[in-house]
PDB file of C-alpha atoms in Angstrom:
ATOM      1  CA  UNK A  74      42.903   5.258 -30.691  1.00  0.00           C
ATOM      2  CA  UNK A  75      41.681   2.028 -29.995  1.00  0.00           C
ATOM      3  CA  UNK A  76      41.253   0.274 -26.844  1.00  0.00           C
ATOM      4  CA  UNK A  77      44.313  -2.355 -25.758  1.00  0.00           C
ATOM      5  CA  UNK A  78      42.293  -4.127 -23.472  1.00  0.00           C
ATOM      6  CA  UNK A  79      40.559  -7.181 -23.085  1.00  0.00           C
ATOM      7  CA  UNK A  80      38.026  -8.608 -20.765  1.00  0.00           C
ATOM      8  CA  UNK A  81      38.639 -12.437 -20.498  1.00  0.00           C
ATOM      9  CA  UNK A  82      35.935 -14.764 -19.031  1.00  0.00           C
ATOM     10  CA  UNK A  83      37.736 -18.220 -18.733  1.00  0.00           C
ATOM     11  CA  UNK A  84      35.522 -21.197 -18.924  1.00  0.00           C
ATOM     12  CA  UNK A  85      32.104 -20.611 -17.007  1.00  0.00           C
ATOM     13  CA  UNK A  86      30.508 -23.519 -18.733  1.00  0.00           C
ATOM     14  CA  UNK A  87      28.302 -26.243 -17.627  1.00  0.00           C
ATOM     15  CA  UNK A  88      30.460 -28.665 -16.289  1.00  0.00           C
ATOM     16  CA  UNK A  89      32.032 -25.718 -13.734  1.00  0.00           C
ATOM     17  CA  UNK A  90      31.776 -25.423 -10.288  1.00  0.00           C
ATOM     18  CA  UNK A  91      28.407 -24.564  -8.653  1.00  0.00           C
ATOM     19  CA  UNK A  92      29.867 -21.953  -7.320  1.00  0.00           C
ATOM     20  CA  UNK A  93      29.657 -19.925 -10.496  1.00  0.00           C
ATOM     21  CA  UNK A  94      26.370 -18.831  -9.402  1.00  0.00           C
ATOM     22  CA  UNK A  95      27.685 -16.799  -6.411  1.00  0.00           C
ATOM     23  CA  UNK A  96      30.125 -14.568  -9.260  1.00  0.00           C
ATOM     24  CA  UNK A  97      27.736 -14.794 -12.437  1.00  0.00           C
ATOM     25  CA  UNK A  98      25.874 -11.200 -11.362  1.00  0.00           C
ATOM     26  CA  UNK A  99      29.246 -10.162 -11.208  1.00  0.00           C
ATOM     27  CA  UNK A 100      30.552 -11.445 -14.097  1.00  0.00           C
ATOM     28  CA  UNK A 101      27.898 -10.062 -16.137  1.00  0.00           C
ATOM     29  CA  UNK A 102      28.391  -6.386 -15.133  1.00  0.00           C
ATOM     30  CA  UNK A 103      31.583  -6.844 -15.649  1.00  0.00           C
ATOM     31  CA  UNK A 104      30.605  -7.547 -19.287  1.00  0.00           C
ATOM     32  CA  UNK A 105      28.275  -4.886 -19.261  1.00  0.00           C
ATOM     33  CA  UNK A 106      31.193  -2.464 -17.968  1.00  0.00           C
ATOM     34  CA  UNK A 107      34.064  -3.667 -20.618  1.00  0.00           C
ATOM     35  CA  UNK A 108      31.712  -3.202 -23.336  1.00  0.00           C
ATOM     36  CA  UNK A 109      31.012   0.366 -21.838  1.00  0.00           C
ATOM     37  CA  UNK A 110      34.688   0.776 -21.844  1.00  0.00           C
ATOM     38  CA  UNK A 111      35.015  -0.127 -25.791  1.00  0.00           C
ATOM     39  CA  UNK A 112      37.324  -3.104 -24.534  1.00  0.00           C
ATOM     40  CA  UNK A 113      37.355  -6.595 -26.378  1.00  0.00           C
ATOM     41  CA  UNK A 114      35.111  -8.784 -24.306  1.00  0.00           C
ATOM     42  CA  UNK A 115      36.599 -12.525 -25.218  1.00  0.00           C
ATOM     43  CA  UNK A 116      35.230 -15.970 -24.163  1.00  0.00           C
ATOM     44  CA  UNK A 117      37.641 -19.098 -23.546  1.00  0.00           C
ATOM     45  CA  UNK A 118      35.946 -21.977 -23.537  1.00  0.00           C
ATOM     46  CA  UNK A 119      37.664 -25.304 -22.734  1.00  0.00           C
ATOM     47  CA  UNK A 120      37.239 -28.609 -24.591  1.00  0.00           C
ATOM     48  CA  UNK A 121      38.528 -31.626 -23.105  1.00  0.00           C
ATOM     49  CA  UNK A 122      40.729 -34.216 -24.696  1.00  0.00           C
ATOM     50  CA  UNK A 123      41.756 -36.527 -22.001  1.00  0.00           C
ATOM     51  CA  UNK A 124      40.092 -39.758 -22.149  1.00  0.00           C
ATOM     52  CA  UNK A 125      39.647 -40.510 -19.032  1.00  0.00           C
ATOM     53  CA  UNK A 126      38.194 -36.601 -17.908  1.00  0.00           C
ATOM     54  CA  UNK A 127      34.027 -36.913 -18.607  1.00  0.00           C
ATOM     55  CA  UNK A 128      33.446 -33.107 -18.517  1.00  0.00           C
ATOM     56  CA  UNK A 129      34.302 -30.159 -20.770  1.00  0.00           C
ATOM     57  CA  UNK A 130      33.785 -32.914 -23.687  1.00  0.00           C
ATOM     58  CA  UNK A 131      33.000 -30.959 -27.333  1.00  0.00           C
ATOM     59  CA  UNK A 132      29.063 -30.844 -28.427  1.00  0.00           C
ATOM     60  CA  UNK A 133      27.809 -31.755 -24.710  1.00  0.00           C
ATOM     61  CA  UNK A 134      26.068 -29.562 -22.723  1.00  0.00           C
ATOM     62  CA  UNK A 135      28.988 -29.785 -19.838  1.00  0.00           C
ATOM     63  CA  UNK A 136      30.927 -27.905 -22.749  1.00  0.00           C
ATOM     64  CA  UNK A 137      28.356 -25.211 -23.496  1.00  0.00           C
ATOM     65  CA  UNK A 138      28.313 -21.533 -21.642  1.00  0.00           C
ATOM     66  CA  UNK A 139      25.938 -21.406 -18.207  1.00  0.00           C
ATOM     67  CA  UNK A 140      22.850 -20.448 -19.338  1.00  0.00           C
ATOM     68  CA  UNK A 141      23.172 -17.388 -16.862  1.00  0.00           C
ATOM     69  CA  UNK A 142      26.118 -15.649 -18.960  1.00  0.00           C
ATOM     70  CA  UNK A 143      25.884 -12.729 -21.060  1.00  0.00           C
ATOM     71  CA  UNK A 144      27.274 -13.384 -24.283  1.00  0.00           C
ATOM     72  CA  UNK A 145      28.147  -9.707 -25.931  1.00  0.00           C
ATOM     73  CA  UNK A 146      30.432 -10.877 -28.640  1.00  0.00           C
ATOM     74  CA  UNK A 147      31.747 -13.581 -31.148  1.00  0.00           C
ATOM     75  CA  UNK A 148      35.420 -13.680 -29.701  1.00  0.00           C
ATOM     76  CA  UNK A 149      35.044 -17.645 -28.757  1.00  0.00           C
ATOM     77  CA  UNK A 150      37.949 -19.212 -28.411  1.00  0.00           C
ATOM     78  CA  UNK A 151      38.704 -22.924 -27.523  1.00  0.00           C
ATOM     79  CA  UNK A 152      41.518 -24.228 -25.268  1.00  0.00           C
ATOM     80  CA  UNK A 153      42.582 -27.783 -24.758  1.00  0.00           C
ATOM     81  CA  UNK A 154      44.664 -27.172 -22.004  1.00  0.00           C
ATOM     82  CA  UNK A 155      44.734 -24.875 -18.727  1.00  0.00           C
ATOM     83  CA  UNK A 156      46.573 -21.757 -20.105  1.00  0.00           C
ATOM     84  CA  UNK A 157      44.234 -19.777 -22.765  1.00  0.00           C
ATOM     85  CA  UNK A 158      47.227 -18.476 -24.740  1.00  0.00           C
ATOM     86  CA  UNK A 159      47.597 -22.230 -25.906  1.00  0.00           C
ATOM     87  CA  UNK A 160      45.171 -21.461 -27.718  1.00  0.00           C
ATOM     88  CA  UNK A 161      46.130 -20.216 -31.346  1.00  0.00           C
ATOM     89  CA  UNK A 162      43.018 -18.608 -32.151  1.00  0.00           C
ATOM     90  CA  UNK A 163      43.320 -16.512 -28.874  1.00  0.00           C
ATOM     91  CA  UNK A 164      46.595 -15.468 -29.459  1.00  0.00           C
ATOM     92  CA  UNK A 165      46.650 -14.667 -32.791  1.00  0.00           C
ATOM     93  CA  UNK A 166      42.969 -12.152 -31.769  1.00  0.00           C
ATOM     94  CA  UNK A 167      45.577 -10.775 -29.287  1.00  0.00           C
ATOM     95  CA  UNK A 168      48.289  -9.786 -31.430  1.00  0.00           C
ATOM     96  CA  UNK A 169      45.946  -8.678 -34.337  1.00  0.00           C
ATOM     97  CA  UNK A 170      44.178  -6.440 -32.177  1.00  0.00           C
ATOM     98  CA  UNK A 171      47.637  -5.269 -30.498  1.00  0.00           C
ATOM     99  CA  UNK A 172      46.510  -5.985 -26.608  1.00  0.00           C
ATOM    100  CA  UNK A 173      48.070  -5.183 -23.471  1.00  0.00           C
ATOM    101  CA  UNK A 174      46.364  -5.257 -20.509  1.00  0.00           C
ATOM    102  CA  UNK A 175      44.156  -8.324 -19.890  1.00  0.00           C
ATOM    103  CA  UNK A 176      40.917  -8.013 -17.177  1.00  0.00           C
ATOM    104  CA  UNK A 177      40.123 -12.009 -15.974  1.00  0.00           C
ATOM    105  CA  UNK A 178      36.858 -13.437 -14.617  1.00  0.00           C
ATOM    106  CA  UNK A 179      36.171 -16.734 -14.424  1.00  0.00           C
ATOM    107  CA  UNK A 180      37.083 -20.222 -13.236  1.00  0.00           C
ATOM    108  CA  UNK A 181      39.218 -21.967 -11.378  1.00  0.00           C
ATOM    109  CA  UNK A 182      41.151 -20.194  -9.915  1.00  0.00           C
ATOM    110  CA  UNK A 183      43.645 -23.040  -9.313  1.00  0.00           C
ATOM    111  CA  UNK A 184      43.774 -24.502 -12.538  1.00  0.00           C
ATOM    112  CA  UNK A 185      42.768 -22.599 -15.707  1.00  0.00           C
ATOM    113  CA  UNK A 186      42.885 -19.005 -14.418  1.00  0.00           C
ATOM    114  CA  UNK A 187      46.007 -19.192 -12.851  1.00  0.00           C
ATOM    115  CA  UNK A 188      47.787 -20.383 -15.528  1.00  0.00           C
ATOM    116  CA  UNK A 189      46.126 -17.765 -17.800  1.00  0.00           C
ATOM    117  CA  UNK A 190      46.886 -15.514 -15.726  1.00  0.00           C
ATOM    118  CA  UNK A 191      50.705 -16.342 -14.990  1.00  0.00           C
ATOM    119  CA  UNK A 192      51.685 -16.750 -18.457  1.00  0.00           C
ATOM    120  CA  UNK A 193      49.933 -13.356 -19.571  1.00  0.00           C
ATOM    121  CA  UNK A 194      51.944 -12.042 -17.124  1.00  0.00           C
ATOM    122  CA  UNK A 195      55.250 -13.942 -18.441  1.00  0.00           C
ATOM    123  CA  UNK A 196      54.311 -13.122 -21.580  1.00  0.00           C
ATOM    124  CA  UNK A 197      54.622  -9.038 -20.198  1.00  0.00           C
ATOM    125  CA  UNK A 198      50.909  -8.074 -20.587  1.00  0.00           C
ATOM    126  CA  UNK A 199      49.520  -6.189 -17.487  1.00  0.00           C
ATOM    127  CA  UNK A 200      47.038  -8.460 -15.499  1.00  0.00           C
ATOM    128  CA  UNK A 201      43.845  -7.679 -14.096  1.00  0.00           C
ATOM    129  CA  UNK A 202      42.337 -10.354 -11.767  1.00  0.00           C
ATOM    130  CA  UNK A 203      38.703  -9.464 -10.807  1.00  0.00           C
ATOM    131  CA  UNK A 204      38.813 -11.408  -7.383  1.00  0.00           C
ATOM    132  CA  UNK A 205      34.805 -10.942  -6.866  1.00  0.00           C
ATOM    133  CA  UNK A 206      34.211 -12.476 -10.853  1.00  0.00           C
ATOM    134  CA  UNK A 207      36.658 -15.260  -9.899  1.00  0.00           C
ATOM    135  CA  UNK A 208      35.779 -18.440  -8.075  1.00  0.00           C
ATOM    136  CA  UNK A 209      36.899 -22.219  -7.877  1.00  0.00           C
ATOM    137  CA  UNK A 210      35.687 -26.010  -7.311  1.00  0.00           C
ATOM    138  CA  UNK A 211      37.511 -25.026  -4.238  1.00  0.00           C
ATOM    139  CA  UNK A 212      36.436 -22.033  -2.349  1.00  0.00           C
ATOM    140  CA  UNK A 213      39.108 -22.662   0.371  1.00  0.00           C
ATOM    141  CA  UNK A 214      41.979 -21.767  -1.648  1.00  0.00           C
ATOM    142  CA  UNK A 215      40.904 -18.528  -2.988  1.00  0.00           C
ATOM    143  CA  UNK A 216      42.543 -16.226  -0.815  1.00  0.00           C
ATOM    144  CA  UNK A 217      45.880 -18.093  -1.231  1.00  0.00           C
ATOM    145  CA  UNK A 218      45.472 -18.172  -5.372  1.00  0.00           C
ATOM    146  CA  UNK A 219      44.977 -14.429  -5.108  1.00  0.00           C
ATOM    147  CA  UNK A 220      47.993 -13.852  -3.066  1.00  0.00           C
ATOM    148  CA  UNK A 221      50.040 -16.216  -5.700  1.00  0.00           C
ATOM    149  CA  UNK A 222      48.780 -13.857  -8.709  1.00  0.00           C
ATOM    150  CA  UNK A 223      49.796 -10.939  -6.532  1.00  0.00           C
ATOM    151  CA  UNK A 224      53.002 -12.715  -6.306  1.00  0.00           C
ATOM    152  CA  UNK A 225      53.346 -13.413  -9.701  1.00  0.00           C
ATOM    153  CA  UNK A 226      52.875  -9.703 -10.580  1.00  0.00           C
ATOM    154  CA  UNK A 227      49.302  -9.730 -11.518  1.00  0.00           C
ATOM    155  CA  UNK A 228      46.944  -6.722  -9.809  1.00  0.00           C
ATOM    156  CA  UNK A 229      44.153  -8.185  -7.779  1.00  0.00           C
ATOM    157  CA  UNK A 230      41.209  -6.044  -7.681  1.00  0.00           C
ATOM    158  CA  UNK A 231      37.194  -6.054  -6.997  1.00  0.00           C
ATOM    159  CA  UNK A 232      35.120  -5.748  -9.873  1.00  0.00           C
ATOM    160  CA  UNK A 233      34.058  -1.866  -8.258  1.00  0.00           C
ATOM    161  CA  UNK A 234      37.491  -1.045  -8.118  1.00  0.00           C
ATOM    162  CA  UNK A 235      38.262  -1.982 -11.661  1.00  0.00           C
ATOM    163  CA  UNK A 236      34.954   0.036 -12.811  1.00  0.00           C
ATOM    164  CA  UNK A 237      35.803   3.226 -10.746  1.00  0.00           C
ATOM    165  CA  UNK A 238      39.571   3.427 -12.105  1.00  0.00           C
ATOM    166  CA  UNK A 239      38.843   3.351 -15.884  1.00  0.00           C
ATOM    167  CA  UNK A 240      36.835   6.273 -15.698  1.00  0.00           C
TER     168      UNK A 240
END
């Protein structure tokens, strides 16, 4: 039978945060471990389309992957707006390949992730927030956007906690 489950890394590209580099090491075994796992390992890259916004702009370097990330599979997909399931690409890759439960790394945890992660959950697919592979422009508000996913249903784990219950 094949694997229902996805590891989603939401938009670690250029124009991110900094403080990707304090979750990239984590982000990458967390690759390393989904593909392990025979999961889908999916990238969501987002392209920006509001004029007045300079980053995230398509064919610039702020749009491109950090350097630092392991890429381990051709499941790109491009959002325009916070939530990844906007995109059609995305969603169509989930349905074809039947997921249901939905590990997230990524950034920001105020903006993109959560609503990723909320409408997942809406949508009734089981939620896996890696709180050590997540991280945001504002590293302040972490601890409050993790107890919102909780909130919102979604499970909040570490990235050794994640690892240790597939086996």
């Amino acid at each position: 039978m094949e694997n229902k489950k996805a590891l989603v890394v939401i938009d670690l590209q250029n124009d991110i945060t900094k403080n990707y580099k304090d979750i990239i090491s984590n982000v990458n075994t967390a690759i390393d471990w989904a593909k392990a796992e025979g999961m889908q390992i999916v990238y969501i890259q987002h392209h920006n389309k509001i004029p007045f916004i300079r980053a995230f702009i398509a064919g610039t370097k702020g749009a491109d992957f950090v350097p630092e990330l392991k890429i381990l599979s051709d499941n790109i997909f491009v959002k325009e707006k916070g939530n990844a399931l906007t995109s059609k690409d995305f969603a169509a890759f989930i349905k074809d390949k039947d997921l249901k439960e939905f590990y997230v790394a990524g950034a920001d945890a105020t903006a993109c992730v959560k609503a990723t992660c909320v409408n997942m959950k809406k949508s009734a697919y089981a939620v896996n927030v890696i709180y050590d592979c997540v991280t945001s422009y504002n590293l302040k508000k972490l601890d409050k956007m993790f107890s919102y996913y909780k909130k919102k249903g979604c499970e909040v784990k570490s990235l050794n906690d994640c690892m240790v219950g597939e086996k």
